[in-house]
XYZ file of C-alpha atoms in Angstrom:
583
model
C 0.000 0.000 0.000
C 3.128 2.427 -0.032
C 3.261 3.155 -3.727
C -0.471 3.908 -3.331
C 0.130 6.693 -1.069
C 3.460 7.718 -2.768
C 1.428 8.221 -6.063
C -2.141 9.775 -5.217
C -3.338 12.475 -7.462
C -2.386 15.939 -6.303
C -5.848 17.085 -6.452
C -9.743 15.932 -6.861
C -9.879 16.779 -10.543
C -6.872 14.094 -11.247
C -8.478 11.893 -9.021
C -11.959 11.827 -10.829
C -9.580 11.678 -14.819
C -7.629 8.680 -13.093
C -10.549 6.820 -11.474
C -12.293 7.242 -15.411
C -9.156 6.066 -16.979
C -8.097 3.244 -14.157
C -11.511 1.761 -13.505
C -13.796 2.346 -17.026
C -16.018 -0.126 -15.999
C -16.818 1.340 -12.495
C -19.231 3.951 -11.520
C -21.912 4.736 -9.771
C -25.588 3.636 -9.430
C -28.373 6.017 -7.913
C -31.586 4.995 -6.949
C -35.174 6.811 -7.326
C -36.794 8.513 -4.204
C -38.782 4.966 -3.383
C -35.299 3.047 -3.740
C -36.452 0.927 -6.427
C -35.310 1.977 -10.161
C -31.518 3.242 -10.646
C -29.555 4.987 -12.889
C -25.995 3.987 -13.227
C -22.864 5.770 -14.971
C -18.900 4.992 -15.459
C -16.357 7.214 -14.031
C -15.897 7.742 -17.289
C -19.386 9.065 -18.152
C -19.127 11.398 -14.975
C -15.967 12.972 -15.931
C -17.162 13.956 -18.820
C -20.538 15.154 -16.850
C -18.150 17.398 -14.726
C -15.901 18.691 -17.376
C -19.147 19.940 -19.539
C -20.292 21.428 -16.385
C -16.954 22.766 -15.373
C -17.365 24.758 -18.895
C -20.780 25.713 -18.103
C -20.450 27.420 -14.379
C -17.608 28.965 -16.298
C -20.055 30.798 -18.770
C -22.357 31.703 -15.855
C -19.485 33.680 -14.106
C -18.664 31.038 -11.283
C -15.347 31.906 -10.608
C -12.439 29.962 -8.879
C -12.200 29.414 -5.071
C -15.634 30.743 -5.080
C -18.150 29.084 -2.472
C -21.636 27.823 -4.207
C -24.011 25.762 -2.363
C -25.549 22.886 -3.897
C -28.825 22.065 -2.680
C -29.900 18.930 -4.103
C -31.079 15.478 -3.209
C -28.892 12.490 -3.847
C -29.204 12.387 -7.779
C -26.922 12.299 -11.069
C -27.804 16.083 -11.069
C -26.381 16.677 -7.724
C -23.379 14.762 -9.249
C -23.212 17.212 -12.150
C -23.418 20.388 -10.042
C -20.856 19.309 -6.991
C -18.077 17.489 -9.256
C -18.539 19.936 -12.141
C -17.647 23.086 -9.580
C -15.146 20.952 -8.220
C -13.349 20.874 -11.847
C -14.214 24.406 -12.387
C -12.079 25.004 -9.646
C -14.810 26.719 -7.501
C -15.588 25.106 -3.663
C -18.793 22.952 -3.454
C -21.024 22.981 -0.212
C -23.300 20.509 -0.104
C -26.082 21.163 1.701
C -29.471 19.917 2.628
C -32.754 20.871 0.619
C -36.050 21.776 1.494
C -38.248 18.998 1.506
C -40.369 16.613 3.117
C -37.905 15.754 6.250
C -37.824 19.663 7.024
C -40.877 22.391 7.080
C -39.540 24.565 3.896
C -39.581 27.655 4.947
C -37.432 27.331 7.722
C -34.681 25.332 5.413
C -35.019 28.542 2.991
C -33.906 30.243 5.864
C -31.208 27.853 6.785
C -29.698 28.185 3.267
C -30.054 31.942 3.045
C -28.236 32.387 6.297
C -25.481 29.865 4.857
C -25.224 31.790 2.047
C -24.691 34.987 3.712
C -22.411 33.655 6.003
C -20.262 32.195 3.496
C -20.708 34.969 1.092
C -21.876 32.688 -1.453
C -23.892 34.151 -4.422
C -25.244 31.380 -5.611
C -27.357 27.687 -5.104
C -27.696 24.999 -7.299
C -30.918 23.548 -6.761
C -34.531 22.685 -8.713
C -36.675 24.508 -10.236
C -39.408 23.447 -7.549
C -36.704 24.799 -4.445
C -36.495 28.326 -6.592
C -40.069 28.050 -6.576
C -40.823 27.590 -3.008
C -38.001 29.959 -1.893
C -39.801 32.630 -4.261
C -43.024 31.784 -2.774
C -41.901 32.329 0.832
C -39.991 35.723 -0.527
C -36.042 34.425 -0.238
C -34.068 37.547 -1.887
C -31.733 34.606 -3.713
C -34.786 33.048 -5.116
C -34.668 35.771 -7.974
C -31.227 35.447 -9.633
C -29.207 33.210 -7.044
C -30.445 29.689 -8.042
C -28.571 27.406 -10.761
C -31.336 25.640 -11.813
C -30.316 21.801 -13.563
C -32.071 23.386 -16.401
C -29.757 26.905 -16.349
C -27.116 24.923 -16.257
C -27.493 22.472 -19.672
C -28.545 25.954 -21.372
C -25.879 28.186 -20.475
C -23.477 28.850 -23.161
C -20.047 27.151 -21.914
C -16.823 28.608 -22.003
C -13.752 27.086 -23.366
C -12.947 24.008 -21.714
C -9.327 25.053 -21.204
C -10.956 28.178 -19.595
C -13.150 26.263 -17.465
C -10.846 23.463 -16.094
C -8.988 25.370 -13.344
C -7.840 22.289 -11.797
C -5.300 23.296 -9.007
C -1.753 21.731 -8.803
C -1.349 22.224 -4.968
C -2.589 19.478 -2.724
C -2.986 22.236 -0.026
C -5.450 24.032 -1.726
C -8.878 24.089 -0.584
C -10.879 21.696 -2.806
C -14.689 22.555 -0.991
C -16.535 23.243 2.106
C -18.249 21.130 4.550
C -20.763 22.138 6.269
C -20.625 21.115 9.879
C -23.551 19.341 11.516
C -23.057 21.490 14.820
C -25.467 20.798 17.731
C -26.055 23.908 18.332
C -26.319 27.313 15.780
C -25.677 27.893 11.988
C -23.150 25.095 10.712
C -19.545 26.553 10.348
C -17.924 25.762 6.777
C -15.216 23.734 7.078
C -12.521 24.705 4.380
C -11.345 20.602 3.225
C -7.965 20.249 1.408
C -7.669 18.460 -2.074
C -4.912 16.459 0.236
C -7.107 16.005 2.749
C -10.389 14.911 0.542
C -7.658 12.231 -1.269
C -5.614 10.503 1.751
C -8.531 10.311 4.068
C -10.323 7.786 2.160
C -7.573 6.047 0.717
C -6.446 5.668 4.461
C -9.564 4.663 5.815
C -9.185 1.847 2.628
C -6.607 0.234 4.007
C -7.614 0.483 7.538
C -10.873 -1.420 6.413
C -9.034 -4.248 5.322
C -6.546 -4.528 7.797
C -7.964 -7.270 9.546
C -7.654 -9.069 6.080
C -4.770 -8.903 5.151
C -4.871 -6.171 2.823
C -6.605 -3.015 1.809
C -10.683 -3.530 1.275
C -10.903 -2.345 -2.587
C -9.368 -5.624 -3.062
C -11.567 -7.896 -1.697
C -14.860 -5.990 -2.304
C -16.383 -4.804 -5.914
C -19.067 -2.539 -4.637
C -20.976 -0.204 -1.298
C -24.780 0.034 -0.650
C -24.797 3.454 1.223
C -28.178 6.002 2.099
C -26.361 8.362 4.107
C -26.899 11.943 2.785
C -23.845 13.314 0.538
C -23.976 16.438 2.298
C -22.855 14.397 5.439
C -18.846 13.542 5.433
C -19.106 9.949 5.902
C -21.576 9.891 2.765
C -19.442 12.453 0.774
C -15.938 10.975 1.280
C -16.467 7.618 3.150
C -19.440 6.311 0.585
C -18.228 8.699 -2.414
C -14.758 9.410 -2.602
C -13.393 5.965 -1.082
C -14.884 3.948 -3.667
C -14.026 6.998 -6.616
C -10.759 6.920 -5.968
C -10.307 2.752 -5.243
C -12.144 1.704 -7.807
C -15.362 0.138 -6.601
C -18.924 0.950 -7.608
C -21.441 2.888 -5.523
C -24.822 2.090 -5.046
C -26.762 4.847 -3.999
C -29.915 5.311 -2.417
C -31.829 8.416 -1.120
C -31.582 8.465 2.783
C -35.475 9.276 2.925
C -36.256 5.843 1.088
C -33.859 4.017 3.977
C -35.899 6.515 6.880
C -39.172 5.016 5.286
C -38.176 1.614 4.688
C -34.635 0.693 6.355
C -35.303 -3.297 4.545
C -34.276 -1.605 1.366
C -30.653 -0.887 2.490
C -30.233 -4.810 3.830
C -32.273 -5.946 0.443
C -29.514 -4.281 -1.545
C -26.743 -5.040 0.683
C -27.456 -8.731 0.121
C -28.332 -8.201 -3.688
C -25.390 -7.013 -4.556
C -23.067 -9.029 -2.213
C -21.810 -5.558 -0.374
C -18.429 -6.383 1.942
C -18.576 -3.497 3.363
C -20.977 -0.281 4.482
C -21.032 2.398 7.215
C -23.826 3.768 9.297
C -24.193 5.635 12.364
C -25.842 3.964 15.529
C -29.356 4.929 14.475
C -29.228 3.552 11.624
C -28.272 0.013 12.764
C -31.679 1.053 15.862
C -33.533 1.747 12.870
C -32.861 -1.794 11.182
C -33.750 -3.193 14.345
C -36.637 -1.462 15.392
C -38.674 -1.209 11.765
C -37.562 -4.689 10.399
C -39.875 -6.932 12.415
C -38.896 -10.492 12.982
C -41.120 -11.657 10.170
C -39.944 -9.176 7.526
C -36.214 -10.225 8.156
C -36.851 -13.780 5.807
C -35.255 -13.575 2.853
C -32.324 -11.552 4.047
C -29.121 -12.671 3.162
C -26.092 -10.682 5.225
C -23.536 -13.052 4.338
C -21.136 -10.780 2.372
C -21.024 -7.898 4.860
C -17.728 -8.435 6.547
C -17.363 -5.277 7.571
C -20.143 -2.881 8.911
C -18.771 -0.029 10.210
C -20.606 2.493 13.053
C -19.789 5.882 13.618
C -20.941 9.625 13.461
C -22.047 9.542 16.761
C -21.657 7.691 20.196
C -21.794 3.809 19.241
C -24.234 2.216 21.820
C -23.261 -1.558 22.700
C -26.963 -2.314 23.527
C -27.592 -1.258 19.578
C -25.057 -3.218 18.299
C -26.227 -5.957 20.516
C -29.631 -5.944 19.249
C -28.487 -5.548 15.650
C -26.365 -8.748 15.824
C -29.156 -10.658 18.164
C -31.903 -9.575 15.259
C -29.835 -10.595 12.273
C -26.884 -13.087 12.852
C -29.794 -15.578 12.208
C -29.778 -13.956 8.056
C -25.906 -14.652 8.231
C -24.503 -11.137 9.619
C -21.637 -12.089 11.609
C -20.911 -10.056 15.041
C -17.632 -9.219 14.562
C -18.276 -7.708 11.074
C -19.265 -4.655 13.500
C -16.624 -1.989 13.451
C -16.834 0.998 15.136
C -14.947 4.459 14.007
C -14.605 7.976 15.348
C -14.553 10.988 12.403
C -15.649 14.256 11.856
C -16.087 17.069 9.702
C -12.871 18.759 10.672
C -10.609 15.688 10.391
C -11.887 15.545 6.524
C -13.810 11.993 7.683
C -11.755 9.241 9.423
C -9.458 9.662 12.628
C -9.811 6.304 13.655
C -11.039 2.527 12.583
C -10.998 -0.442 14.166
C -8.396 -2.794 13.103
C -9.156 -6.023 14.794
C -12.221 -7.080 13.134
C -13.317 -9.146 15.996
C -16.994 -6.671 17.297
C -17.651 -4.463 19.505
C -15.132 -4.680 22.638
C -15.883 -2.307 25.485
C -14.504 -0.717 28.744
C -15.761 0.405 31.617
C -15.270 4.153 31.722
C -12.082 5.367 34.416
C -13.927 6.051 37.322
C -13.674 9.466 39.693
C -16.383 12.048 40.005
C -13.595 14.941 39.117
C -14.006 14.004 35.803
C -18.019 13.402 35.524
C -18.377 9.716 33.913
C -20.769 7.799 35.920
C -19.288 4.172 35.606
C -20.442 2.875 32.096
C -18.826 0.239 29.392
C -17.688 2.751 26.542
C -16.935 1.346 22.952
C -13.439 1.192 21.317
C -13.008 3.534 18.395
C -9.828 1.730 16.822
C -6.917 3.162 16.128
C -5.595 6.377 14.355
C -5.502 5.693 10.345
C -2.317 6.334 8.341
C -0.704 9.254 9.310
C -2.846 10.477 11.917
C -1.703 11.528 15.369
C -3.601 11.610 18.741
C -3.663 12.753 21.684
C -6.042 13.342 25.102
C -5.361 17.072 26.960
C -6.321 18.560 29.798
C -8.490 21.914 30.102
C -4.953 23.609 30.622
C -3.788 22.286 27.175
C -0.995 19.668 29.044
C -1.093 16.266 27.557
C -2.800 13.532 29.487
C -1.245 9.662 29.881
C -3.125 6.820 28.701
C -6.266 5.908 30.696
C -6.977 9.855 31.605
C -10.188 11.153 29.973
C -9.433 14.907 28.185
C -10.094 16.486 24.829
C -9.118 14.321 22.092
C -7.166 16.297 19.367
C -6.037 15.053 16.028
C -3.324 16.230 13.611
C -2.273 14.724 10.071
C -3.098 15.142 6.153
C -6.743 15.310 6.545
C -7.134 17.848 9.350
C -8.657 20.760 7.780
C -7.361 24.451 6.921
C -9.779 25.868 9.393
C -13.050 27.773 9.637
C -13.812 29.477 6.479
C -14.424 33.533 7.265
C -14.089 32.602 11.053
C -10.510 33.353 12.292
C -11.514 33.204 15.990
C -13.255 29.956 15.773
C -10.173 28.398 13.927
C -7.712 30.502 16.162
C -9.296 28.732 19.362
C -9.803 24.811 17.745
C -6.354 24.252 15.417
C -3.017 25.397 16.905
C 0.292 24.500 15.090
C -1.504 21.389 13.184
C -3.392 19.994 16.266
C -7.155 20.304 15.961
C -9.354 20.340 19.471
C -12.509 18.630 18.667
C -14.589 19.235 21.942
C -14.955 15.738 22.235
C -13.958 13.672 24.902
C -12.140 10.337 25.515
C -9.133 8.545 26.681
C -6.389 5.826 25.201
C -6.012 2.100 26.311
C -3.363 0.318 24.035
C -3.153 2.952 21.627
C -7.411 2.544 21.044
C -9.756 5.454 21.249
C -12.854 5.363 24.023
C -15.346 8.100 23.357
C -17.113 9.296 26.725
C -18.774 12.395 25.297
C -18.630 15.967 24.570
C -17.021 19.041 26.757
C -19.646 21.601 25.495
C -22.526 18.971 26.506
C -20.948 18.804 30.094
C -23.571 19.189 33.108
C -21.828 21.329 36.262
C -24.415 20.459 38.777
C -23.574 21.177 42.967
C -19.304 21.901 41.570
C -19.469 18.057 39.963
C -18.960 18.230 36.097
C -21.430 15.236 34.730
C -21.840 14.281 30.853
C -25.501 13.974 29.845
C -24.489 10.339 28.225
C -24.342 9.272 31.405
C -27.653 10.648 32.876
C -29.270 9.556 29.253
C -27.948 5.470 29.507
C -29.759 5.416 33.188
C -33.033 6.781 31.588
C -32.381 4.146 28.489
C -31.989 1.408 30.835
C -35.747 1.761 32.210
C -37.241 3.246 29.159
C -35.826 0.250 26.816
C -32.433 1.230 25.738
C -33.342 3.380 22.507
C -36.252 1.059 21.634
C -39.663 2.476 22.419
C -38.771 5.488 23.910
C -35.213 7.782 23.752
C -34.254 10.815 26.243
C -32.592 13.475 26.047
C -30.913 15.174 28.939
C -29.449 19.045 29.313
C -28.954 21.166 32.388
C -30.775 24.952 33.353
C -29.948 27.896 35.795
C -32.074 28.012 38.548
C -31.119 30.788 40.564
C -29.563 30.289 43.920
C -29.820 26.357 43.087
C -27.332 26.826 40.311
C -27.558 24.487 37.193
C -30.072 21.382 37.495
C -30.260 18.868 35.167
C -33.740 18.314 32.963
C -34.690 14.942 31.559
C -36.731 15.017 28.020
C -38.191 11.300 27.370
C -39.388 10.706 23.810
C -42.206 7.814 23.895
C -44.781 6.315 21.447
C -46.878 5.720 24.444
C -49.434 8.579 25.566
C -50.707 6.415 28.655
C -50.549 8.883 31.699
C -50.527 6.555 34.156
C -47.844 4.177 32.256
C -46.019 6.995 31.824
C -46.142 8.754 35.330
C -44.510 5.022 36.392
C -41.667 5.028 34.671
C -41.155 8.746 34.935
C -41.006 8.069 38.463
C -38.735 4.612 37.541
C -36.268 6.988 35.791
C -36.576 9.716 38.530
C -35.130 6.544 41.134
C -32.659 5.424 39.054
C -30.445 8.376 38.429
C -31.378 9.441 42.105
C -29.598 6.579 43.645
C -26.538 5.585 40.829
C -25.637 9.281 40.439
C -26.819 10.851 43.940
C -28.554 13.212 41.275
C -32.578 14.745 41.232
C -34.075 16.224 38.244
C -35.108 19.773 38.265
C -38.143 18.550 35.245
C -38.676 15.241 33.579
C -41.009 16.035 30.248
C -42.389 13.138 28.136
C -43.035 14.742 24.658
C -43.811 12.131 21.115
C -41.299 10.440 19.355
C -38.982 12.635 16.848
C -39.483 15.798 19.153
C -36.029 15.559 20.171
C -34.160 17.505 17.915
C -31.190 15.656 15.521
C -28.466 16.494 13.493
C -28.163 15.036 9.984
C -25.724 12.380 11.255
C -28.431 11.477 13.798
C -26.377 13.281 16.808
C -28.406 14.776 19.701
C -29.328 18.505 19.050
C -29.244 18.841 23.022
C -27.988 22.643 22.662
C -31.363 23.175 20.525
C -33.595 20.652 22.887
C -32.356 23.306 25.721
C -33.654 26.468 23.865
C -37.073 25.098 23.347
C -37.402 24.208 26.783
C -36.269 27.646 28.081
C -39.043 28.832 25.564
C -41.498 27.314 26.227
C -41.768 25.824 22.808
C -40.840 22.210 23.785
C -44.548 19.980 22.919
C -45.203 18.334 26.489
C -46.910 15.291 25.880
C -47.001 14.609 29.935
C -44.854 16.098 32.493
C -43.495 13.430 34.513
C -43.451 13.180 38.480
C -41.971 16.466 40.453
C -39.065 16.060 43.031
C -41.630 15.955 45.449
C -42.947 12.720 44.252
C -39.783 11.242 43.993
C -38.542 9.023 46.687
C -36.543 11.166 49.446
C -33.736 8.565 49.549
C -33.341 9.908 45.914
C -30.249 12.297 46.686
C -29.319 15.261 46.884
C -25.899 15.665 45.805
C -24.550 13.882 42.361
C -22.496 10.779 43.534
C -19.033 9.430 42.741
C-alpha cells in the first residue's frame, strides 16, 4: 500500500480523470426517491458530466475558489453540479434541501443564512426549491439559483478556460458544512490532500484485519447516508471513486421510510462493506420486524462499520441478536470515530473481531458515571492523537481529556471565522470538543465538553444521565431521552430529563417517569429539576443522527418544547433519591 500513497493524485480533478481512466467499468448507481429503479454511470461518463459542467459554471461567471451551495437530493444532477464546480475550480457545499424531512420555509432560511455567512452568491438547486423559496420571498430566489435546467442551457466557455484544476494538494478543494449541535453550521474549508488521503487511508484500515486493503476484496458499497454528510461524501463517495469500486446509492429518505431496502440491496449485490451511524443500525432493528427479516441474506457484509455519533453496545447488541440468524456475523461490527474537521476518518478499528468495550475510568472529578464505553480503533495512516487537559498539558493513557487530532486530513480551518479556527487548530493539532481517553493505543469516546452538566461543583456528561433513563425506558427502543442542564437561581444548574415515547398512557407513563426519577437518584446521587415526556422525533437531531441537546435546551427555556405529559416532580420522587450527584 506504499506506492499507493506515494502516487495519489495531487488534487480531486486528477483523481476523478484517473478513477475514469483506471476503472472504465466502475461507476456509480443512484436509486429513485422509493429506492427501487436506478440509474448507473462509469467514471468515465461522470468525468465527462463534470468537465461539460466545469465549462458551463464557467459561462455563468462562477469563478475559482468561489463558495456555491448545492442544494440537491442524492441524484446524477447533484453529481453534475458538486463534481462539475469541483473541476471548475470553484468550492462545493453541499447542503441539505427543502423537503419533506424539514418544514420549507425554515430550510429557505437555513440556506439563506449559509449563504450569507459564506458569502456565497449562488445555489444549485430545482426549479421546484427556486419556486418555493420565491413563494416564501427568499431575496436569492430571484437570480441566485442554478437551476439543472440553467445549467445544460448556459453557453459554456472554453474548456481550457473552465478546467482550473489546481496543482497544490494544499489548496482548498470545498466546504463542509458542519452538523453542529447547536447554531448555523460553520464551513469547514477541506484540502484536495485532505479529501484524497482520508479515504484512501480509511481503505486500508478497512481491510486490515484481512490482510490487505478492502478495494481488493470488495467490488461494490450500498450506502443512504446523505452526501452532504462527510461519511456519505468521502467515506461512501470518494473511497470507492478513488479505489475503484462501484457505488450504489440510495436516497436516505427511502432508507428513513423503509430501512429493509438498504439490507435488500446489501445482500443483492453481495456488499463487503458499508457504514452507518448507531441509528441507523436502531432503525434496522426497530422497523424490520422479525417476520420481515426472511429472505435476508447478510452473508457478504464483513465489515459494517458504526460511527458519526456515540456507538451504543446495547444497539449493536440488538443488531447482531436480530440478524446473525440472516448470516450477519458479530464481529463484522466496526466501530470508528470521524468528523467534519478531520476531513472523515481519525480512527477505525483494526481487529475485526466486534464491539469490545470498557468500563469508563472512574472518579467524580471528571463526571463519567461508571459505564462500558466502545473502542473507536486506532488512528488511520498518518494520523496523530492525543487526550489534553483543560490547561492544554497532555494527558497519559487511561486519563479522559479532549481528544485532538493532527495529520493530512485535518482541515485548513473555519472558512471567514478566524476566531473559531484561532481557538480549535493550533500548530496542526485540531481540538474537537470531544472527549475520551487511550487504552493500548485505542480510542474510548465518553462524550462531549460543550454537553458537560456542572451540577452542585461536579462536572457530569448527559451520556451518562441519558444510559440510566435508556436502561428503564428500553435502551433506545420504544422510547429515547434526552438530557441538558438549566440555571435556577440560587440552586445553580439542574439537570432536565426530556423522554421521547410512542406511548401517551398517563398513568404508564407517570410510572416510569417516576422509575427513571429513582434510578439516576440513587446511581448518580442526582434529582431532576423537570422530567417532560413529549412524542417520538421531538427531540431535535443532526443530519448524522447526533443529539441537538444545545437546541432541545432552547425550546425548553421557551417554552416551545410539545409536552406530551410532564413526569413526576421532586416531590414525588422518593426522598432517599439524593441530593448531591455521587461518585
Amino acid at each position: 500500500m506504499t506506492d499507493a500513497f506515494s502516487s495519489l493524485p495531487t488534487n480531486l480533478r486528477e483523481a476523478l480523470r484517473r478513477a475514469a481512466l483506471d476503472f472504465p467499468h466502475r461507476g456509480i448507481a443512484i436509486f429513485d426517491s422509493r429506492g427501487r429503479s436506478c440509474e448507473r454511470r462509469s467514471y468515465a461518463e461522470l468525468f465527462e458530466l463534470a468537465t461539460d459542467a466545469a465549462a458551463r459554471f464557467a459561462g455563468l461567471g462562477v469563478g475559482r475558489d468561489e463558495p456555491v451551495l448545492v442544494a440537491l437530493p442524492t441524484s446524477w444532477e447533484w453529481m453534475e453540479a458538486w463534481f462539475g464546480l469541483v473541476m471548475r475550480g470553484a468550492w462545493p457545499v453541499a447542503s441539505s434541501g427543502a423537503g419533506a424531512m424539514a418544514a420549507a420555509e425554515a430550510q429557505f432560511e437555513k440556506v439563506d443564512k449559509v449563504m450569507a455567512a459564506i458569502g456565497a452568491r449562488q445555489v444549485v438547486a430545482s426549479e421546484a426549491f427556486q419556486a418555493q423559496a420565491g413563494e416564501h420571498g427568499f431575496r436569492f430566489a430571484a437570480g441566485g439559483v442554478i437551476t439543472s435546467e440553467r445549467l445544460r442551457g448556459a453557453a459554456p466557455a472554453t474548456r481550457g478556460a473552465a478546467a482550473t484544476g489546481v496543482s497544490d494538494g494544499g489548496d482548498v478543494a470545498f466546504l463542509q458544512l458542519t452538523s453542529g449541535s447547536t447554531g448555523l453550521p460553520r464551513a469547514v474549508m477541506i484540502t484536495h490532500q485532505g479529501a484524497i488521503h482520508n479515504p484512501v487511508a480509511s481503505d486500508e484500515a478497512i481491510g486490515a484485519p484481512f490482510g490487505e486493503p478492502m478495494h481488493r476484496l470488495a467490488e461494490c458499497m450500498v450506502s443512504w447516508l446523505p452526501l452532504y454528510h462527510d461519511m456519505g461524501l468521502i467515506g461512501c463517495l470518494m473511497l470507492p471513486m478513488l479505489c475503484g469500486l462501484d457505488s450504489w446509492l440510495l436516497r436516505p429518505e427511502a432508507f428513513l421510510a423503509r430501512p429493509r431496502l438498504w439490507l435488500e440491496h446489501l445482500g443483492s449485490h453481495g456488499v463487503s462493506f458499508a457504514p452507518a451511524p448507531n441509528f441507523g443500525y436502531q432503525l434496522c432493528v426497530e422497523r424490520i420486524p422479525a417476520d420481515k427479516r426472511e429472505g435476508l441474506d447478510l452473508g457478504a457484509w464483513r465489515a459494517a462499520f458504526t460511527g458519526a455519533e456515540m456507538v451504543r453496545p446495547e444497539t449493536t447488541g440488538a443488531f447482531c441478536a436480530a440478524f446473525e440468524p440472516h448470516g450477519f456475523r458479530p464481529e463484522s461490527l466496526r466501530p470508528c470515530y470521524g468528523l467534519a474537521e478531520g476531513t472523515l476518518a481519525v480512527t477505525f478499528d483494526v481487529k475485526g473481531s466486534g464491539v469490545r468495550t470498557l468500563p469508563a475510568p472512574a472518579g467524580a472529578d471528571a463526571g463519567f458515571a461508571m459505564t462500558d464505553v466502545v473502542s473507536n480503533g486506532v488512528p488511520i495512516r498518518d494520523t496523530s492523537l492525543r487526550m489534553t487537559a483543560p490547561d492544554g498539558s497532555i494527558l497519559p493513557e487511561g486519563a479522559i481529556g479532549e481528544v485532538c487530532i493532527k495529520g493530512p486530513g485535518v482541515f485548513r480551518g473555519y472558512y471567514r471565522d478566524p476566531e473559531a479556527t484561532a481557538a480549535t487548530l493550533k500548530n496542526g493539532w485540531f481540538s474537537t470538543g470531544d472527549l475520551g481517553f487511550l487504552a493500548d493505543g485505542e480510542l474510548y469516546l465518553t462524550g462531549r465538553t460543550k454537553d458537560l452538566l456542572i451540577v452542585h461543583g461536579h462536572n457530569i456528561m448527559p451520556d451518562d444521565i441519558e444510559r440510566l433513563a435508556d436502561s428503564v425506558t428500553g435502551g433506545g427502543g420504544l422510547l429515547r431521552s434526552a438530557a441538558f442542564s438549566v440555571a435556577r437561581g440560587a440552586a445553580g444548574e439542574q439537570a432536565v430529563v426530556v423522554v421521547e415515547t410512542a406511548d401517551g398512557n398517563p398513568e404508564r407513563l407517570a410510572k416510569i417517569g417516576r422509575e427513571i426519577r429513582v434510578r439516576i437518584g440513587r446511581t448518580m446521587g442526582l434529582p431532576l429539576a423537570d422530567l417532560v415526556f413529549v412524542r417520538r422525533g421531538r427531540i431535535p437531531r443532526t443530519t448524522s443522527g447526533k443529539m441537538q441537546r444545545g437546541e432541545l435546551r432552547q425550546h425548553y427555556l421557551n417554552g416551545t418544547l410539545e409536552r406530551l405529559h410532564d413526569g413526576p416532580t421532586d416531590e414525588t420522587a422518593p426522598h432517599d433519591a439524593g441530593t448531591e450527584p455521587g461518585p
